[in-house]
Amino acid sequence: MKRFLSSVRDGRGFDITLVAFPLTFLFLMAGLPLIYNVVMSFQEVDMFSLGTFARPFVGLKNYKDLFAQPETWPILGNTVIFVVGSIAGQFLIGFGLALFFWVNFPGASWLRGLFLVSWVMPGLVVGAIWNWILSGDFGVLNFILKESGIISGNIFWRSDPHFSLYAVIIANVWLGTAFNMILLSVGLSGIPGDLYEAAELDGANAWQRFWTITLPMMRSTIGAIVALGLIFTLQQFDLFAAITSGGPNNSSNVTQYWAWDLSFRQYDFAKGATISVIMIIFVMFASVVYVRSTRHEVRG
Amino acid sequence: MGIRKFAMIGALALAGVSLFGLAAKAEDVTLTLWSLDKDIQPAPNLVKEFNAQNNGIKIEYRLIQFDDVVTEAMRAYATGQAPDIIAVDNPEHAMFASRGAFLDISDMIKGSSVIKPDNYFPGPLKSVEWDGKYFGIPKATNTIALYYNKDMFKAKGLDPNKPPQTWDELVEDARKLTDPAKNVYGLAFSAKANEEGTFQFLPWAQMGGGGYQNINAEGAVKALETWKTIMDEKLASPDTLTRGQWDSTGTFNSGNAAMAISGPWELDRMSKEAKFDWGVALLPVPKEGAERSSAMGDFNWAIFSSTKHPAEAFKALEFFASQDDKMFKNYGQLPARSDITIPATGEKLKDEALKVFIEQLKYAKPRGPNPQWPKISKAIQDAIQAALTGQMSPKDALDQAADKIKAVLG
């Protein structure tokens, strides 16, 4: 006891206490539900056994059943397209905008702030608005495309299985671009200006400066954004609920929406949990990327 | 001194509160009631009227959102905190009843002078039944029928007093009424990938001699083929696949669809919005003289089996049932009763429509009842959408749905 107290006083035990608190909190709030979810995926669960923990174990049956369903692989494929498409769109447009505002013309910071409007809007509201924009008969997007001569007939963004997934991706890109832009702007402003001056004196053109200075210096920021993007897009639920409901015929269904549908629409909680476990593996991969990319920042 | 004094005061206060609580309990039995009705809808008002009677029973009302009704209720039941009375969507009634979560009130109904099974339409009544016993009473009911724009019928040379009677006539009329140049579709309905899609398709399947147990029956396949014709020829908007009934009928009200399949919940909005002469017809049948069928919607009252006051809870249900005759006048909802004649509202179009809906109600069938309904419904929705998007033939899609349903039913 005395040794412990003295260790608190000289600082070592204090460190441990400091770490113990958040760790306990993290374990209770995030760890336990996670474990509960994994356990549930090996059990037989229905709505009335949801309240108890003692449920029959069925081994890998949920996983086997899930992969025997004809819609599983298409939905996993949709998820990959959605994640890659959304991240690519958000990142490229976000980076473009960040570079644009980096030029620092009068009013640049003010305009940049305005862009954040899209980020603070609730997903369901964004979904409802895009629902109208993408509507087939009277949608604004079809009107613009038709008037500018790009298409001749209306595209039924939400109801054509060839377009439905991309309809949600378009909305999600719009929603996430501002966040990417702000983070990338912060990254850009962290690059010392004298690097560019020196490069310019050495005769490097704009493209070379971007390629040899901006990109390498932004490495950790980009890594973090891609990792966060992966997590955010895997979380994206509201847009699916508001625009397509995963239809038609699952053509725009993704794992996160499906997990909800299985659990809370069909009351098949075990399968919902099983899908979630598969998603956890994805997100863990993202966290590894995130942690690795932010490790640089500590040293720098 | 300070702490001790505070502790004493605290203890006294606590004792006071609990004594007060006990005193209140000795007088009144308190029941809790959950429903999704907002203040202009029946439940909270009926509760208010019931409490005003001062008969020793008090009801506490709690509003829950539509999407939360089932999940919230079963969580509460699992943890022993279920309400005494709940209003639940009719296809979900069986799920609770089959697991013993709802109270079997057959005997109470037998002894009741207010609630008589014979007074109810057969469809709604069937939805509260499980295993031959009654596990609740219908709260209200609704069904779908065909709305049509009489002005457009006239403009296209069709008789406004002869709405389509059969599926073929419906498609034929829709072809004549569709006018892409004016942005007018012949028909508006919903084939959305949720319960609404099932709600709209199932009556067609049933009229064709199918049902959820034999969803791939010949007539049901023909029904889906008819739907596919309507979609393929663009007689209805392709967005039918992702639009709910409320939005679809909105296009009818704004003059962008000549006919619409929807329910009486549209009547109030339509009398305000629609600037044309409209009428309602019974849902078209496969061919003349074929069996009619219709979807049945709306909620049921049920008592949870965990209640400590079953007799009092049943008394509340009796009171609600005794107010059924005011359902349409006060709240615009149809009582599920065949013994009540609904008085006219004075609005001509609405009163005409009401007659058709009452007639259509005679053919209304509940979805299920089956405790696995959500999964059955999902299989049907997937089949509809797979066929309408051209990914599978109607026959194959319904065959697959039949397999899935067979697996669910075991």
XYZ file of C-alpha atoms in Angstrom:
710
model
C 0.000 0.000 0.000
C 2.735 2.360 1.005
C 4.697 1.473 -2.083
C 1.674 2.088 -4.207
C 1.040 5.484 -2.640
C 4.637 6.506 -3.074
C 4.494 5.397 -6.659
C 1.500 7.652 -7.127
C 3.449 10.498 -5.621
C 6.548 10.002 -7.728
C 4.426 9.829 -10.837
C 4.640 6.279 -12.138
C 1.453 4.972 -10.506
C -0.255 8.173 -11.438
C 0.378 7.374 -15.071
C -1.236 4.002 -14.660
C -4.288 5.497 -12.964
C -4.622 8.018 -15.734
C -4.566 5.293 -18.343
C -6.833 2.992 -16.363
C -9.773 5.386 -16.336
C -10.184 5.875 -20.081
C -9.393 2.214 -20.662
C -12.150 1.104 -18.310
C -14.523 3.576 -19.901
C -13.579 2.392 -23.367
C -14.004 -1.232 -22.382
C -17.436 -0.671 -20.861
C -18.788 1.579 -23.589
C -17.195 0.111 -26.699
C -15.559 -3.199 -25.808
C -18.479 -4.943 -24.135
C -21.043 -4.169 -26.841
C -18.510 -5.317 -29.405
C -17.975 -8.629 -27.641
C -21.725 -8.953 -27.113
C -22.212 -8.452 -30.834
C -19.660 -11.117 -31.727
C -21.203 -13.570 -29.262
C -24.649 -12.851 -30.653
C -23.489 -13.794 -34.133
C -22.870 -17.339 -32.875
C -26.245 -17.637 -31.159
C -29.824 -18.128 -32.123
C -31.560 -14.875 -31.273
C -35.105 -13.747 -31.800
C -37.008 -10.803 -30.481
C -38.044 -12.459 -27.266
C -34.658 -13.832 -26.282
C -33.093 -10.455 -26.967
C -33.306 -9.466 -23.306
C -31.460 -12.490 -21.939
C -27.922 -13.616 -22.481
C -28.576 -17.342 -22.203
C -29.395 -18.297 -25.759
C -28.621 -21.468 -27.639
C -25.259 -21.440 -29.414
C -25.416 -22.490 -33.051
C -21.757 -22.207 -34.005
C -21.144 -20.920 -37.492
C -24.717 -21.499 -38.650
C -25.523 -17.785 -38.978
C -22.450 -17.260 -41.151
C -23.262 -20.269 -43.299
C -26.901 -19.231 -43.721
C -25.892 -15.719 -44.560
C -23.503 -16.700 -47.311
C -26.060 -19.136 -48.703
C -28.456 -16.249 -49.347
C -28.394 -15.143 -52.984
C -28.235 -11.438 -52.146
C -25.168 -11.584 -49.885
C -22.388 -11.336 -52.462
C -24.060 -8.590 -54.497
C -24.556 -6.589 -51.304
C -20.915 -7.027 -50.280
C -19.942 -5.948 -53.793
C -22.194 -2.897 -53.527
C -20.533 -1.992 -50.250
C -17.099 -2.039 -51.863
C -18.293 0.112 -54.792
C -20.001 2.506 -52.411
C -16.972 2.871 -50.146
C -14.422 3.228 -52.928
C -16.623 5.528 -55.007
C -17.559 7.751 -52.093
C -14.021 8.073 -50.744
C -12.552 8.746 -54.181
C -15.168 11.368 -54.977
C -15.014 13.080 -51.601
C -11.226 13.098 -51.585
C -10.623 14.312 -55.128
C -13.204 17.093 -55.011
C -12.218 17.965 -51.446
C -8.545 18.160 -52.376
C -9.338 20.251 -55.440
C -11.333 22.703 -53.336
C -8.676 22.819 -50.620
C -5.992 23.681 -53.199
C -8.306 26.258 -54.730
C -8.917 28.062 -51.447
C -5.237 27.748 -50.546
C -4.563 30.394 -53.217
C -6.053 32.755 -50.634
C -7.949 35.178 -52.800
C -10.080 37.784 -50.997
C -12.968 36.085 -49.209
C -11.445 32.623 -49.527
C -11.726 31.687 -45.869
C -15.264 33.009 -45.750
C -16.298 30.907 -48.752
C -14.544 27.885 -47.320
C -16.612 28.253 -44.178
C -19.784 28.251 -46.249
C -18.851 24.877 -47.665
C -19.151 23.428 -44.185
C -22.914 23.882 -44.394
C -23.189 20.525 -46.124
C -21.231 18.843 -43.340
C -23.429 20.107 -40.522
C -26.677 19.075 -42.211
C -28.290 15.951 -40.770
C -28.009 12.953 -43.081
C -31.758 12.449 -43.289
C -32.282 16.032 -44.436
C -29.561 15.663 -47.041
C -31.220 12.423 -48.096
C -34.639 14.028 -48.446
C -33.224 16.878 -50.548
C -31.277 14.543 -52.822
C -34.353 12.397 -53.049
C -36.062 15.295 -54.826
C -33.042 16.255 -56.879
C -32.657 12.671 -58.122
C -36.339 12.045 -58.685
C -36.929 10.614 -62.141
C -39.879 12.567 -63.510
C -39.362 16.016 -62.057
C -35.853 15.914 -60.588
C -33.568 18.915 -60.916
C -30.578 16.801 -61.926
C -32.445 15.299 -64.880
C -33.594 18.769 -65.894
C -30.048 20.134 -65.905
C -28.652 17.127 -67.770
C -31.438 17.297 -70.335
C -31.227 21.031 -70.888
C -27.487 20.851 -71.371
C -27.957 18.082 -73.905
C -26.038 15.384 -72.033
C -28.996 12.987 -71.896
C -32.090 12.767 -74.058
C -34.484 10.864 -71.792
C -34.963 11.016 -68.034
C -32.714 8.826 -65.941
C -34.526 7.204 -63.056
C -31.673 7.530 -60.614
C -33.396 5.951 -57.663
C -35.394 3.274 -59.439
C -33.106 2.002 -62.174
C -30.954 -0.796 -60.727
C -28.045 0.402 -62.876
C -28.061 3.830 -61.266
C -29.531 3.469 -57.764
C -26.231 2.800 -56.001
C -24.575 5.701 -57.793
C -27.449 7.969 -56.808
C -26.546 7.377 -53.160
C -22.832 7.755 -53.910
C -23.457 11.161 -55.514
C -25.353 12.324 -52.442
C -22.688 10.953 -50.125
C -19.877 12.635 -52.055
C -21.724 15.915 -51.705
C -22.170 15.301 -47.991
C -18.554 14.363 -47.231
C -16.596 16.680 -49.513
C -16.622 19.627 -47.111
C -15.120 17.554 -44.319
C -12.323 16.350 -46.596
C -11.705 19.871 -47.775
C -11.324 21.283 -44.265
C -8.959 18.553 -43.089
C -6.885 18.873 -46.245
C -6.798 22.678 -45.873
C -5.391 22.242 -42.394
C -2.796 19.860 -43.779
C -1.871 22.288 -46.512
C -1.427 25.218 -44.152
C 0.972 23.099 -42.124
C 3.500 22.938 -44.955
C 6.262 25.533 -44.416
C 6.233 28.184 -47.148
C 10.017 28.373 -47.462
C 10.046 24.905 -48.997
C 8.156 26.252 -51.973
C 10.341 29.364 -52.194
C 13.437 27.207 -52.282
C 11.907 24.913 -54.903
C 10.871 27.856 -57.014
C 14.410 29.273 -56.881
C 15.652 25.893 -58.062
C 13.287 26.159 -61.052
C 10.590 23.638 -60.136
C 7.299 24.260 -61.925
C 3.901 24.118 -60.233
C 3.301 20.478 -61.104
C 6.721 19.438 -59.811
C 6.189 21.413 -56.610
C 2.873 19.701 -56.052
C 4.298 16.283 -56.770
C 7.501 16.551 -54.752
C 6.508 18.818 -51.880
C 2.754 19.006 -51.346
C 1.909 15.349 -51.719
C 4.744 13.918 -49.604
C 4.164 16.486 -46.880
C 0.470 15.651 -46.863
C 1.034 11.922 -46.524
C -0.176 11.546 -42.978
C -3.160 13.829 -43.532
C -4.207 11.882 -46.602
C -3.814 8.576 -44.779
C -5.963 9.834 -41.940
C -8.628 11.153 -44.292
C -8.871 7.929 -46.249
C -9.134 5.930 -43.043
C -11.760 8.262 -41.568
C -13.553 8.234 -44.912
C -13.718 4.464 -44.819
C -15.240 4.573 -41.352
C -17.701 7.343 -42.234
C -18.852 5.697 -45.442
C -19.310 2.370 -43.700
C -21.442 4.244 -41.173
C -23.528 5.964 -43.827
C -27.089 4.862 -43.272
C -29.413 7.857 -43.491
C -28.916 8.406 -47.205
C -29.933 4.843 -48.015
C -32.988 5.107 -45.822
C -34.015 8.395 -47.407
C -33.203 7.845 -51.076
C -33.555 4.211 -52.156
C -34.285 2.058 -49.073
C -31.714 -0.305 -50.550
C -33.913 -0.974 -53.570
C -34.861 -1.741 -56.189
C -34.224 -5.396 -55.507
C -31.171 -4.791 -53.293
C -29.331 -3.059 -56.142
C -28.356 -0.247 -53.794
C -28.241 -2.277 -50.598
C -25.041 -2.199 -48.558
C -23.985 -4.102 -45.453
C -24.749 -1.372 -42.933
C -28.294 -0.862 -44.233
C -28.813 -4.580 -44.532
C -27.701 -5.157 -40.945
C -30.350 -2.696 -39.814
C -32.968 -4.230 -42.074
C -32.226 -7.735 -40.795
C -32.236 -6.688 -37.155
C -35.013 -4.149 -36.943
C -37.246 -4.896 -39.903
C -37.074 -8.691 -40.028
C -36.163 -9.099 -36.341
C -33.360 -11.485 -37.242
C -30.924 -10.060 -34.725
C -28.399 -12.850 -35.049
C -27.931 -12.261 -38.768
C -27.764 -8.524 -38.210
C -24.994 -9.142 -35.695
C -23.232 -11.467 -38.126
C -23.143 -8.764 -40.797
C -21.857 -6.322 -38.198
C -18.998 -8.652 -37.312
C -17.979 -8.757 -40.959
C -18.053 -4.968 -40.977
C -15.972 -4.782 -37.805
C -13.200 -6.578 -39.652
C -13.312 -3.910 -42.370
C -13.228 -1.082 -39.856
C -10.354 -2.666 -37.949
C -8.402 -2.617 -41.177
C -9.239 1.073 -41.500
C -8.085 1.781 -37.947
C -4.733 0.172 -38.659
C -4.290 2.478 -41.642
C -5.359 5.424 -39.518
C -3.031 4.660 -36.641
C -0.108 4.044 -38.984
C -0.689 7.281 -40.852
C -0.986 9.425 -37.743
C 2.164 7.906 -36.213
C 4.226 10.258 -38.339
C 2.633 13.282 -36.756
C 4.081 12.549 -33.331
C 7.612 12.543 -34.657
C 7.177 15.465 -37.004
C -24.186 18.941 11.783
C -24.960 20.074 8.273
C -24.749 16.690 6.588
C -26.814 14.901 9.189
C -29.558 17.479 9.050
C -29.710 17.233 5.300
C -29.826 13.461 5.489
C -32.782 13.644 7.874
C -34.667 16.048 5.669
C -33.920 13.875 2.678
C -35.183 10.744 4.397
C -38.343 12.472 5.538
C -38.966 13.815 2.072
C -38.481 10.349 0.588
C -40.849 8.804 3.103
C -43.391 11.496 2.349
C -43.192 10.905 -1.367
C -43.568 7.153 -1.045
C -46.475 7.523 1.370
C -48.121 9.876 -1.059
C -47.464 7.389 -3.817
C -49.059 4.600 -1.820
C -52.061 6.730 -1.014
C -52.604 7.443 -4.682
C -52.284 3.788 -5.512
C -54.941 2.784 -3.036
C -57.444 4.934 -4.874
C -56.663 4.448 -8.509
C -55.386 1.640 -10.657
C -52.863 3.112 -13.044
C -52.483 1.587 -16.475
C -49.972 2.516 -19.128
C -50.886 2.665 -22.793
C -48.540 2.988 -25.759
C -49.547 3.962 -29.217
C -48.254 5.942 -32.153
C -51.282 8.247 -32.277
C -50.574 11.965 -32.133
C -52.900 14.465 -30.477
C -55.353 14.716 -33.386
C -55.609 10.920 -33.616
C -57.789 8.592 -31.539
C -55.608 7.079 -28.789
C -54.619 10.130 -26.694
C -58.140 11.567 -26.934
C -59.809 8.308 -25.989
C -57.446 8.088 -23.018
C -58.409 11.613 -21.973
C -62.110 10.811 -22.197
C -61.596 7.575 -20.297
C -59.719 9.320 -17.479
C -62.437 11.977 -17.274
C -64.916 9.275 -16.273
C -63.149 8.970 -12.912
C -64.002 5.318 -12.492
C -60.968 4.419 -10.412
C -58.768 3.577 -13.377
C -56.237 6.046 -14.714
C -54.390 5.558 -17.966
C -51.002 7.062 -18.645
C -50.407 7.664 -22.327
C -47.086 7.349 -24.095
C -46.489 8.205 -27.719
C -44.043 6.019 -29.652
C -42.827 6.455 -33.207
C -44.043 4.094 -35.923
C -40.602 2.572 -36.506
C -40.091 1.934 -32.789
C -43.385 0.303 -31.870
C -42.247 -3.303 -32.188
C -38.638 -2.989 -31.050
C -39.546 -0.801 -28.089
C -42.415 -3.044 -27.042
C -40.449 -6.255 -27.166
C -37.504 -4.742 -25.323
C -39.881 -3.565 -22.627
C -41.555 -6.984 -22.506
C -38.206 -8.785 -22.284
C -37.155 -6.649 -19.319
C -40.542 -6.851 -17.605
C -41.517 -3.239 -18.213
C -44.141 -3.684 -20.873
C -47.145 -1.354 -20.838
C -50.573 -2.745 -19.992
C -52.128 -1.830 -23.322
C -50.547 -1.271 -26.714
C -51.642 -0.463 -30.242
C -49.727 -2.609 -32.722
C -49.771 -2.853 -36.536
C -52.010 -5.768 -37.545
C -49.443 -7.971 -39.369
C -47.274 -7.875 -36.246
C -50.031 -8.961 -33.888
C -49.434 -12.677 -34.439
C -45.745 -12.381 -33.626
C -46.563 -11.248 -30.093
C -49.600 -13.472 -29.650
C -47.778 -16.646 -30.705
C -45.076 -16.037 -28.095
C -47.517 -15.488 -25.266
C -46.701 -11.806 -24.944
C -50.302 -10.756 -25.452
C -53.132 -11.704 -23.141
C -55.732 -14.185 -24.368
C -58.962 -12.217 -23.921
C -61.381 -14.738 -25.482
C -63.168 -15.394 -22.202
C -63.463 -11.716 -21.348
C -64.960 -11.064 -24.780
C -67.484 -13.841 -24.172
C -68.638 -12.073 -21.011
C -68.617 -8.609 -22.514
C -71.713 -6.707 -23.519
C -69.749 -4.149 -25.558
C -67.254 -6.135 -27.571
C -68.856 -8.730 -29.799
C -66.778 -10.525 -32.443
C -69.779 -10.622 -34.793
C -69.744 -6.833 -35.037
C -66.354 -6.725 -36.688
C -65.370 -7.147 -40.332
C -63.932 -10.652 -40.765
C -60.522 -9.433 -42.031
C -59.568 -7.184 -39.119
C -60.974 -9.718 -36.657
C -58.809 -12.454 -38.117
C -55.695 -10.370 -37.520
C -56.194 -10.466 -33.736
C -56.744 -14.210 -33.749
C -54.080 -16.784 -33.081
C -54.714 -20.466 -32.572
C -58.457 -19.865 -32.499
C -58.304 -17.408 -29.626
C -58.610 -13.624 -29.484
C -55.521 -11.696 -28.433
C -56.868 -8.194 -28.910
C -59.449 -6.176 -30.785
C -59.128 -4.163 -34.007
C -58.587 -0.456 -33.364
C -59.406 0.821 -36.842
C -59.023 -0.453 -40.342
C -58.327 0.643 -43.855
C -57.860 -0.824 -47.277
C -56.911 0.206 -50.777
C -59.044 0.972 -53.813
C -58.664 2.701 -57.166
C -58.841 6.495 -57.312
C -59.430 7.938 -60.784
C -59.494 11.363 -62.357
C -62.900 11.783 -64.020
C -61.838 14.883 -65.959
C -58.994 12.988 -67.593
C -61.320 10.091 -68.405
C -63.601 12.537 -70.207
C -60.720 14.220 -72.026
C -59.510 10.873 -73.399
C -62.971 9.788 -74.484
C -63.512 7.294 -71.658
C -66.730 7.078 -69.690
C -66.096 8.770 -66.313
C -68.771 6.611 -64.754
C -67.178 3.399 -65.928
C -63.878 2.958 -64.150
C -61.890 -0.182 -65.088
C -63.335 -3.363 -63.585
C -60.753 -5.950 -64.599
C -56.977 -6.045 -64.862
C -57.149 -5.956 -68.665
C -59.426 -2.931 -68.598
C -57.101 -1.235 -66.126
C -54.089 -1.709 -68.397
C -56.152 -0.702 -71.441
C -57.401 2.489 -69.780
C -53.926 3.272 -68.452
C -52.585 3.033 -72.013
C -55.176 5.533 -73.216
C -54.641 7.875 -70.296
C -50.847 7.907 -70.370
C -49.625 11.083 -72.037
C -45.839 11.539 -71.879
C -46.064 14.952 -73.591
C -48.098 16.261 -70.661
C -46.137 14.300 -68.048
C -49.166 12.194 -67.254
C -48.885 8.548 -66.296
C -51.896 6.266 -66.472
C -51.521 4.830 -63.002
C -49.761 5.550 -59.717
C -49.143 2.912 -57.087
C -46.286 1.750 -54.877
C -43.953 -1.196 -55.370
C -41.460 0.003 -52.782
C -39.107 -2.436 -51.074
C -40.892 -2.261 -47.747
C -44.206 -3.328 -46.235
C -46.011 -0.909 -48.579
C -44.980 -2.966 -51.596
C -46.377 -6.134 -50.020
C -49.503 -4.281 -48.949
C -50.178 -3.239 -52.554
C -49.256 -6.491 -54.269
C -50.800 -9.080 -51.959
C -54.440 -8.247 -52.862
C -53.592 -8.816 -56.528
C -52.037 -12.174 -55.723
C -55.041 -13.120 -53.594
C -57.519 -12.157 -56.304
C -55.527 -14.412 -58.627
C -55.989 -17.304 -56.240
C -52.589 -16.970 -54.586
C -51.587 -15.922 -51.132
C -48.520 -15.836 -48.995
C -48.539 -19.628 -48.649
C -48.681 -20.092 -52.413
C -47.254 -16.882 -53.754
C -46.264 -18.542 -57.039
C -49.815 -19.598 -57.920
C -50.735 -19.107 -61.555
C -52.985 -16.141 -60.828
C -50.332 -14.453 -58.715
C -47.814 -14.832 -61.531
C -50.368 -13.270 -63.869
C -50.772 -10.400 -61.395
C -47.049 -9.724 -61.365
C -46.969 -9.975 -65.162
C -49.692 -7.337 -65.302
C -47.611 -5.116 -63.023
C -44.627 -5.714 -65.262
C -46.623 -4.716 -68.341
C -47.607 -1.504 -66.596
C -43.982 -0.765 -65.696
C -42.460 -1.850 -69.030
C -44.842 0.269 -71.074
C -44.215 3.194 -68.735
C -47.896 3.416 -67.828
C -46.644 4.162 -64.318
C -43.545 6.099 -63.326
C -40.406 3.960 -62.930
C -40.046 5.669 -59.547
C -42.972 3.506 -58.428
C -40.239 1.120 -57.293
C -38.857 3.511 -54.683
C -41.847 5.686 -53.870
C -44.259 5.087 -51.022
C -48.035 5.293 -51.354
C -48.270 8.827 -49.969
C -45.830 10.234 -52.546
C -47.311 8.217 -55.403
C -50.814 9.470 -54.723
C -49.342 12.962 -54.520
C -48.640 12.734 -58.256
C -52.315 11.875 -58.784
C -53.402 14.918 -56.780
C -51.154 17.178 -58.839
C -52.568 15.818 -62.104
C -49.529 13.765 -63.132
C -51.281 10.434 -62.865
C -54.773 9.577 -64.085
C -55.424 6.762 -61.624
C -53.945 5.830 -58.262
C -54.188 2.853 -55.954
C -54.275 3.968 -52.350
C -56.312 4.077 -49.178
C -58.836 6.293 -47.368
C -56.043 8.035 -45.450
C -55.650 10.124 -48.631
C -59.199 11.468 -48.580
C -58.607 14.584 -46.507
C -55.509 15.621 -48.441
C -57.148 14.862 -51.760
C -60.268 16.940 -51.090
C -57.928 19.861 -50.385
C -55.350 19.388 -53.144
C -57.067 17.806 -56.129
C -58.493 20.488 -58.409
C -60.527 18.095 -60.531
C -63.457 15.728 -60.325
C -62.389 12.373 -58.962
C -63.981 9.121 -57.927
C -63.092 5.845 -56.250
C -63.688 2.364 -57.644
C -63.203 -1.107 -56.249
C -59.855 -2.702 -56.981
C -60.021 -4.330 -60.451
C -60.278 -8.124 -60.525
C -58.519 -10.643 -62.833
C -61.672 -11.199 -64.864
C -65.343 -10.483 -64.458
C -66.905 -12.315 -61.548
C -63.587 -13.298 -59.993
C -63.140 -13.324 -56.248
C -62.418 -9.892 -54.796
C -59.706 -9.192 -52.331
C -58.085 -6.233 -50.718
C -55.260 -5.385 -48.397
C -56.025 -4.561 -44.831
C -54.155 -2.002 -42.813
C -54.227 -0.176 -39.500
C -53.686 -1.096 -35.896
C -55.063 -3.413 -33.196
C -55.416 -2.997 -29.453
C -53.789 -5.635 -27.287
C -53.164 -6.235 -23.596
C -49.746 -7.507 -22.573
C -49.837 -10.796 -20.690
C -47.533 -9.285 -18.069
C -50.188 -6.814 -16.908
C -51.173 -6.816 -13.236
C -54.634 -5.470 -13.985
C -56.149 -7.504 -16.825
C -59.745 -6.735 -15.857
C -59.163 -2.986 -15.737
C -57.243 -3.061 -18.997
C -60.108 -4.873 -20.669
C -62.493 -2.250 -19.307
C -60.432 0.353 -21.124
C -60.675 -1.612 -24.362
C -64.442 -1.839 -23.894
C -64.586 1.920 -23.555
C -62.514 2.403 -26.721
C -64.774 0.040 -28.648
C -67.844 1.909 -27.425
C -66.470 5.054 -29.085
C -65.962 3.406 -32.495
C -68.978 5.183 -34.010
C -67.190 8.542 -33.686
C -63.984 7.276 -35.271
C -64.571 8.630 -38.779
C -66.193 11.898 -37.762
C -63.569 12.857 -35.184
C -60.394 11.334 -36.582
C -61.093 10.380 -40.197
C -60.374 6.712 -39.519
C -62.610 3.785 -40.367
C -63.826 1.621 -37.493
C -63.333 -2.085 -38.166
C -67.026 -2.676 -37.529
C -69.766 -3.822 -39.861
C -72.556 -2.835 -37.434
C -71.784 0.876 -37.543
C -73.126 3.123 -40.271
C -70.867 6.093 -40.712
C -72.823 9.349 -41.006
C -72.222 11.513 -44.085
C -69.679 14.313 -43.818
C -71.439 16.611 -46.289
C -68.562 16.580 -48.772
C -69.877 14.875 -51.876
C -66.654 13.359 -53.234
C -65.571 12.172 -49.824
C -68.920 10.574 -49.011
C -69.010 8.790 -52.378
C -65.488 7.523 -51.772
C -66.371 6.366 -48.295
C -69.099 4.113 -49.679
C -66.638 2.374 -51.981
C -64.100 1.914 -49.198
C -66.722 0.412 -46.906
C -67.676 -1.986 -49.720
C -64.015 -2.801 -50.351
C -63.501 -3.474 -46.648
C -65.754 -6.515 -46.894
C -63.063 -8.191 -48.969
C -60.107 -7.005 -46.899
C -57.799 -9.773 -45.767
C -55.128 -9.466 -43.112
C -51.499 -10.075 -43.996
C -50.685 -13.379 -42.332
C -51.400 -13.749 -39.484
C -47.991 -15.278 -39.032
C -45.313 -14.624 -36.426
C -42.664 -14.623 -39.165
C -44.485 -12.011 -41.244
C -41.583 -9.556 -41.704
C -39.477 -12.259 -43.397
C -42.359 -13.429 -45.578
C -43.042 -9.861 -46.564
C -39.386 -9.284 -47.460
C -39.397 -12.307 -49.766
C -42.459 -10.924 -51.556
C -40.934 -7.457 -51.909
C -37.739 -8.889 -53.367
C -39.742 -10.903 -55.891
C -41.774 -7.879 -56.991
C -38.675 -5.781 -57.470
C -36.618 -8.492 -59.170
C -39.408 -8.971 -61.712
C -40.186 -5.304 -62.294
C -36.540 -4.394 -62.852
C -36.283 -7.216 -65.380
C -33.690 -9.183 -63.432
C -35.937 -12.238 -63.250
C -39.115 -13.339 -64.955
C -42.240 -12.935 -62.791
C -42.557 -16.724 -62.602
C -38.946 -17.269 -61.489
C -39.095 -14.401 -59.018
C -42.232 -15.730 -57.376
C -40.878 -19.283 -57.397
C -37.850 -18.029 -55.509
C -40.087 -16.131 -53.077
C -42.147 -19.284 -52.541
C -38.963 -21.202 -51.684
C -37.873 -18.524 -49.230
C -41.305 -18.443 -47.610
C -41.379 -22.224 -47.369
C -38.053 -22.094 -45.542
C -39.429 -19.484 -43.146
C -42.652 -21.357 -42.477
C -40.641 -24.553 -41.906
